[in-house]
């Protein structure tokens, strides 16, 4: 009977409790934000057959199929299975939907599949993280953006990953035209200058935006073969203390980031408040309570950072506080 439904179980199974009695909405997350036409057709078919014909595009790159009768949830789960398979979403049991409570969809900008400024394939990295952290009840948000323009708003997440370019300079190809210097000054951080008829990069100022690579007419600047990122941590929205994430690691590699995120889940399970509502507490508030030093010890356990990595510590966060 619908009246005997376990509400928490429903919510964990990717269905939303709505304001309309006995009506629900199916949440379909799209790891990395990339979806093919066949998946879109499946979303449309579910919405037409079991919903009210409306689909809401969420801020976290997913879909909510509206107006589903709660008694149809088993049938919807069956119909959604091909969609789950194509999106390669982790699940506990086929035909039963997928766990969705707690950790949010890993979102990403379009990345270097399209954007010339992006430093890496954001969707591929997002899907790698997805396989490590899902399913999980812990309240964590991860977002990936291809370059320092931060189109995905990574600074509003617990882990914001920005693609950075460690530019390599070939002086023999350079004609000292100054195109890179002018562009860096105009649209970035003025990290380049001409000195003794060559270009000098200020390593402390450079943010790895890659404008020098894009705008050099002689290809004197190139991206390093190895991928590097900037990792920002513990940004959040919410009622009590919304804030932007702070820079933590510069010139860090993909493997280190994945391990840090994996370690953070272990840290959160160890220190989550016993009084957390429904067993959930935003990871940023756990860090606030234990302090950055404790978080850092857990997060960096067995992590081999590249020699190029620059760590900023300690880290302090601000933002308005409403729970005085």
Short mmCIF file of C-alpha atoms in Angstrom, two decimals, residues 4-323:
data_model
loop_
_atom_site.label_atom_id
_atom_site.label_comp_id
_atom_site.label_asym_id
_atom_site.label_seq_id
_atom_site.Cartn_x
_atom_site.Cartn_y
_atom_site.Cartn_z
CA UNK A 4 2.90 2.18 4.09
CA UNK A 5 5.80 3.60 2.07
CA UNK A 6 9.10 4.18 3.84
CA UNK A 7 9.72 7.83 2.97
CA UNK A 8 13.46 7.68 3.62
CA UNK A 9 13.75 4.61 1.40
CA UNK A 10 11.85 6.39 -1.37
CA UNK A 11 14.16 9.40 -1.22
CA UNK A 12 17.25 7.21 -1.21
CA UNK A 13 15.96 5.47 -4.33
CA UNK A 14 16.24 8.68 -6.39
CA UNK A 15 12.57 9.61 -5.98
CA UNK A 16 11.56 12.96 -4.54
CA UNK A 17 8.87 13.51 -1.92
CA UNK A 18 6.74 16.25 -3.46
CA UNK A 19 4.11 18.66 -2.14
CA UNK A 20 1.39 16.67 -3.92
CA UNK A 21 0.16 13.67 -1.95
CA UNK A 22 1.06 10.29 -3.46
CA UNK A 23 2.97 11.97 -6.28
CA UNK A 24 6.72 11.75 -6.76
CA UNK A 25 9.43 12.79 -9.21
CA UNK A 26 12.25 10.63 -10.49
CA UNK A 27 15.68 12.22 -10.32
CA UNK A 28 18.05 11.14 -13.08
CA UNK A 29 21.61 12.29 -12.59
CA UNK A 30 23.99 12.63 -15.51
CA UNK A 31 27.62 12.20 -14.35
CA UNK A 32 29.79 14.82 -16.01
CA UNK A 33 26.79 16.41 -17.74
CA UNK A 34 27.11 14.53 -21.05
CA UNK A 35 24.10 12.63 -22.39
CA UNK A 36 23.26 11.12 -25.77
CA UNK A 37 19.99 11.36 -27.76
CA UNK A 38 18.95 7.81 -26.88
CA UNK A 39 19.04 8.67 -23.18
CA UNK A 40 17.00 11.79 -23.83
CA UNK A 41 14.41 9.67 -25.62
CA UNK A 42 14.22 7.33 -22.61
CA UNK A 43 13.66 10.30 -20.30
CA UNK A 44 10.91 11.51 -22.63
CA UNK A 45 9.24 8.10 -22.74
CA UNK A 46 9.18 7.77 -18.94
CA UNK A 47 7.78 11.29 -18.60
CA UNK A 48 5.07 10.58 -21.17
CA UNK A 49 4.04 7.16 -19.85
CA UNK A 50 4.27 7.60 -16.08
CA UNK A 51 4.74 11.33 -15.45
CA UNK A 52 2.75 14.41 -16.32
CA UNK A 53 4.81 15.05 -19.44
CA UNK A 54 7.12 17.57 -17.80
CA UNK A 55 10.86 17.25 -17.21
CA UNK A 56 12.83 19.71 -15.10
CA UNK A 57 16.54 20.27 -15.84
CA UNK A 58 18.29 20.56 -12.48
CA UNK A 59 21.14 22.84 -11.50
CA UNK A 60 23.33 19.76 -10.96
CA UNK A 61 23.04 18.50 -14.54
CA UNK A 62 20.28 16.02 -14.05
CA UNK A 63 16.61 15.57 -14.87
CA UNK A 64 13.55 15.39 -12.68
CA UNK A 65 10.63 13.58 -14.27
CA UNK A 66 7.56 15.12 -12.66
CA UNK A 67 4.09 13.89 -11.73
CA UNK A 68 4.74 10.17 -11.20
CA UNK A 69 2.25 8.19 -9.11
CA UNK A 70 4.02 6.55 -6.18
CA UNK A 71 2.38 3.24 -6.97
CA UNK A 72 4.16 3.30 -10.35
CA UNK A 73 7.66 3.55 -8.87
CA UNK A 74 8.53 -0.15 -9.40
CA UNK A 75 7.48 0.08 -13.06
CA UNK A 76 9.42 3.33 -13.48
CA UNK A 77 12.53 1.70 -12.01
CA UNK A 78 12.25 -1.09 -14.56
CA UNK A 79 11.77 1.35 -17.42
CA UNK A 80 14.68 3.48 -16.20
CA UNK A 81 17.14 0.55 -16.15
CA UNK A 82 18.37 1.03 -19.75
CA UNK A 83 18.91 4.72 -18.92
CA UNK A 84 20.93 3.82 -15.82
CA UNK A 85 22.96 1.34 -17.87
CA UNK A 86 23.75 3.83 -20.61
CA UNK A 87 24.76 6.51 -18.11
CA UNK A 88 26.91 3.89 -16.33
CA UNK A 89 25.51 4.81 -12.92
CA UNK A 90 26.49 2.65 -9.96
CA UNK A 91 23.56 0.77 -8.44
CA UNK A 92 23.01 -1.95 -5.85
CA UNK A 93 20.46 -4.03 -7.76
CA UNK A 94 19.33 -3.85 -11.37
CA UNK A 95 15.68 -3.00 -11.93
CA UNK A 96 15.44 -1.36 -8.51
CA UNK A 97 16.65 2.13 -9.41
CA UNK A 98 19.78 3.56 -7.84
CA UNK A 99 20.79 5.08 -4.54
CA UNK A 100 20.81 8.86 -4.68
CA UNK A 101 20.66 10.30 -1.18
CA UNK A 102 23.53 12.35 0.23
CA UNK A 103 26.31 12.72 -2.32
CA UNK A 104 25.22 14.86 -5.25
CA UNK A 105 25.79 14.33 -8.96
CA UNK A 106 29.35 15.09 -10.07
CA UNK A 107 28.84 18.03 -12.42
CA UNK A 108 31.20 19.40 -15.05
CA UNK A 109 31.53 22.09 -17.69
CA UNK A 110 31.76 21.01 -21.33
CA UNK A 111 35.55 20.68 -21.14
CA UNK A 112 38.03 20.29 -23.97
CA UNK A 113 35.59 18.28 -26.07
CA UNK A 114 34.42 21.68 -27.32
CA UNK A 115 35.97 24.60 -25.45
CA UNK A 116 39.44 25.77 -26.62
CA UNK A 117 40.19 27.19 -23.17
CA UNK A 118 39.52 23.93 -21.32
CA UNK A 119 42.58 21.95 -20.26
CA UNK A 120 41.09 18.44 -20.01
CA UNK A 121 38.15 16.12 -20.59
CA UNK A 122 35.93 17.13 -17.69
CA UNK A 123 33.31 14.44 -18.30
CA UNK A 124 35.84 11.60 -18.23
CA UNK A 125 37.31 12.85 -14.95
CA UNK A 126 33.83 13.34 -13.47
CA UNK A 127 32.88 9.77 -14.36
CA UNK A 128 36.05 8.48 -12.73
CA UNK A 129 35.16 10.28 -9.50
CA UNK A 130 31.57 9.03 -9.78
CA UNK A 131 32.77 5.43 -9.73
CA UNK A 132 34.74 6.06 -6.54
CA UNK A 133 32.11 7.87 -4.48
CA UNK A 134 28.69 6.48 -5.50
CA UNK A 135 26.45 5.33 -3.97
CA UNK A 136 26.94 7.17 -0.69
CA UNK A 137 24.76 8.92 1.89
CA UNK A 138 27.37 11.49 2.91
CA UNK A 139 26.60 15.08 1.95
CA UNK A 140 29.34 15.95 -0.55
CA UNK A 141 29.30 18.02 -3.75
CA UNK A 142 31.96 17.84 -6.46
CA UNK A 143 32.26 19.97 -9.59
CA UNK A 144 34.84 20.12 -12.36
CA UNK A 145 35.64 23.03 -14.63
CA UNK A 146 38.03 23.04 -17.56
CA UNK A 147 39.83 26.31 -16.88
CA UNK A 148 40.06 29.20 -14.38
CA UNK A 149 37.00 30.87 -15.95
CA UNK A 150 35.06 28.43 -13.72
CA UNK A 151 31.88 28.20 -15.78
CA UNK A 152 30.55 25.39 -13.55
CA UNK A 153 30.90 27.54 -10.38
CA UNK A 154 33.28 25.06 -8.78
CA UNK A 155 33.92 27.43 -5.87
CA UNK A 156 30.45 26.68 -4.55
CA UNK A 157 31.29 23.01 -3.94
CA UNK A 158 33.05 20.89 -1.35
CA UNK A 159 35.58 19.94 -4.00
CA UNK A 160 36.06 22.32 -6.90
CA UNK A 161 38.48 21.08 -9.54
CA UNK A 162 39.90 23.58 -12.03
CA UNK A 163 41.94 22.50 -15.02
CA UNK A 164 45.24 24.37 -15.19
CA UNK A 165 47.87 24.57 -17.87
CA UNK A 166 51.52 24.41 -16.86
CA UNK A 167 52.86 26.24 -19.93
CA UNK A 168 56.16 25.26 -21.49
CA UNK A 169 58.16 27.91 -23.33
CA UNK A 170 60.34 27.20 -26.38
CA UNK A 171 62.50 30.29 -26.81
CA UNK A 172 63.77 29.27 -30.27
CA UNK A 173 60.25 29.57 -31.66
CA UNK A 174 59.54 32.90 -29.98
CA UNK A 175 59.78 36.11 -32.03
CA UNK A 176 59.06 38.31 -28.99
CA UNK A 177 55.93 39.73 -30.58
CA UNK A 178 54.41 40.22 -27.14
CA UNK A 179 51.03 38.70 -28.04
CA UNK A 180 51.08 36.43 -25.00
CA UNK A 181 52.15 39.25 -22.69
CA UNK A 182 49.36 41.52 -23.91
CA UNK A 183 46.71 38.81 -23.61
CA UNK A 184 47.81 37.78 -20.14
CA UNK A 185 47.66 41.41 -19.03
CA UNK A 186 44.28 42.02 -20.61
CA UNK A 187 42.30 38.93 -19.61
CA UNK A 188 44.33 37.20 -16.90
CA UNK A 189 46.78 38.03 -14.10
CA UNK A 190 49.72 39.74 -15.86
CA UNK A 191 52.11 36.87 -15.15
CA UNK A 192 54.24 37.41 -18.29
CA UNK A 193 56.80 40.05 -19.17
CA UNK A 194 59.46 40.63 -21.82
CA UNK A 195 62.98 40.60 -20.46
CA UNK A 196 66.23 40.48 -22.49
CA UNK A 197 64.30 39.71 -25.67
CA UNK A 198 62.50 36.69 -24.21
CA UNK A 199 59.31 35.99 -22.28
CA UNK A 200 59.53 35.44 -18.55
CA UNK A 201 56.69 33.79 -16.64
CA UNK A 202 56.13 34.67 -12.99
CA UNK A 203 55.49 31.24 -11.48
CA UNK A 204 53.92 32.72 -8.36
CA UNK A 205 51.37 34.76 -10.29
CA UNK A 206 50.53 32.31 -13.07
CA UNK A 207 47.14 30.64 -12.60
CA UNK A 208 47.49 28.23 -15.52
CA UNK A 209 44.74 29.70 -17.68
CA UNK A 210 46.53 28.80 -20.93
CA UNK A 211 45.89 32.11 -22.68
CA UNK A 212 49.57 32.24 -23.66
CA UNK A 213 49.24 28.87 -25.41
CA UNK A 214 46.05 29.83 -27.24
CA UNK A 215 47.29 33.23 -28.41
CA UNK A 216 50.91 32.60 -29.39
CA UNK A 217 51.12 32.82 -33.23
CA UNK A 218 54.39 30.87 -33.28
CA UNK A 219 53.40 28.05 -30.90
CA UNK A 220 56.26 29.00 -28.61
CA UNK A 221 53.98 28.22 -25.67
CA UNK A 222 52.60 24.69 -25.34
CA UNK A 223 50.72 22.80 -22.66
CA UNK A 224 52.79 20.35 -20.66
CA UNK A 225 51.97 16.72 -21.55
CA UNK A 226 51.06 16.05 -17.93
CA UNK A 227 47.68 17.31 -16.71
CA UNK A 228 47.54 19.57 -13.68
CA UNK A 229 44.68 20.95 -11.64
CA UNK A 230 43.86 23.37 -8.87
CA UNK A 231 41.85 21.88 -6.01
CA UNK A 232 39.56 24.14 -4.01
CA UNK A 233 37.77 22.88 -0.94
CA UNK A 234 34.71 23.31 1.24
CA UNK A 235 32.59 25.85 -0.58
CA UNK A 236 28.87 25.58 0.08
CA UNK A 237 25.43 27.12 -0.09
CA UNK A 238 22.78 26.62 2.55
CA UNK A 239 21.05 28.29 5.47
CA UNK A 240 23.74 28.61 8.13
CA UNK A 241 27.06 29.67 6.61
CA UNK A 242 27.25 29.88 2.80
CA UNK A 243 30.77 30.51 1.52
CA UNK A 244 33.12 30.12 -1.41
CA UNK A 245 35.69 27.34 -1.54
CA UNK A 246 39.30 28.26 -0.81
CA UNK A 247 42.34 27.29 -2.88
CA UNK A 248 44.25 24.41 -1.33
CA UNK A 249 46.46 22.64 -3.88
CA UNK A 250 47.93 24.06 -7.10
CA UNK A 251 49.52 21.95 -9.83
CA UNK A 252 48.08 18.75 -8.40
CA UNK A 253 47.44 15.62 -10.49
CA UNK A 254 44.29 13.60 -11.13
CA UNK A 255 45.29 10.54 -9.11
CA UNK A 256 45.98 12.65 -6.03
CA UNK A 257 42.61 14.39 -6.28
CA UNK A 258 40.73 11.10 -6.54
CA UNK A 259 42.57 9.70 -3.52
CA UNK A 260 41.94 12.89 -1.51
CA UNK A 261 38.21 12.70 -2.22
CA UNK A 262 38.16 9.01 -1.33
CA UNK A 263 40.01 9.74 1.93
CA UNK A 264 37.56 12.53 2.74
CA UNK A 265 34.70 10.04 2.79
CA UNK A 266 36.58 7.98 5.37
CA UNK A 267 37.22 11.15 7.37
CA UNK A 268 33.55 12.16 7.24
CA UNK A 269 32.38 8.74 8.40
CA UNK A 270 34.76 8.96 11.33
CA UNK A 271 33.79 12.44 12.49
CA UNK A 272 30.18 12.94 11.42
CA UNK A 273 28.01 14.24 14.25
CA UNK A 274 26.05 11.56 16.09
CA UNK A 275 23.18 14.05 16.21
CA UNK A 276 23.18 14.76 12.47
CA UNK A 277 19.58 14.86 11.13
CA UNK A 278 18.85 11.59 9.33
CA UNK A 279 22.53 10.70 9.71
CA UNK A 280 23.61 13.44 7.30
CA UNK A 281 25.95 16.35 7.87
CA UNK A 282 27.54 18.55 5.24
CA UNK A 283 31.22 17.67 5.06
CA UNK A 284 32.20 21.34 5.34
CA UNK A 285 30.63 21.59 8.78
CA UNK A 286 32.56 18.51 9.85
CA UNK A 287 35.77 20.28 8.79
CA UNK A 288 34.69 23.37 10.73
CA UNK A 289 34.25 21.25 13.83
CA UNK A 290 37.44 19.17 13.66
CA UNK A 291 39.61 21.91 12.21
CA UNK A 292 41.55 21.99 8.96
CA UNK A 293 44.59 20.24 10.43
CA UNK A 294 42.66 17.06 11.23
CA UNK A 295 40.97 17.09 7.83
CA UNK A 296 44.32 17.54 6.11
CA UNK A 297 45.85 14.56 7.91
CA UNK A 298 43.05 12.29 6.75
CA UNK A 299 42.75 13.72 3.24
CA UNK A 300 46.46 13.40 2.41
CA UNK A 301 46.95 9.90 3.81
CA UNK A 302 48.87 7.78 1.27
CA UNK A 303 48.69 10.60 -1.29
CA UNK A 304 51.86 11.15 -3.33
CA UNK A 305 51.64 14.74 -4.50
CA UNK A 306 53.67 15.74 -7.57
CA UNK A 307 56.84 17.70 -6.86
CA UNK A 308 55.25 20.66 -8.66
CA UNK A 309 52.32 20.83 -6.23
CA UNK A 310 52.03 23.96 -4.11
CA UNK A 311 49.98 23.59 -0.95
CA UNK A 312 48.34 26.45 0.87
CA UNK A 313 47.93 25.97 4.60
CA UNK A 314 46.36 26.61 6.97
CA UNK A 315 43.05 27.48 5.35
CA UNK A 316 40.38 29.68 6.87
CA UNK A 317 36.89 30.24 5.51
CA UNK A 318 34.57 33.17 5.94
CA UNK A 319 31.10 33.87 4.54
CA UNK A 320 28.01 35.16 6.38
CA UNK A 321 26.95 33.27 9.49
CA UNK A 322 23.25 33.18 10.29
CA UNK A 323 23.17 30.72 13.19
#
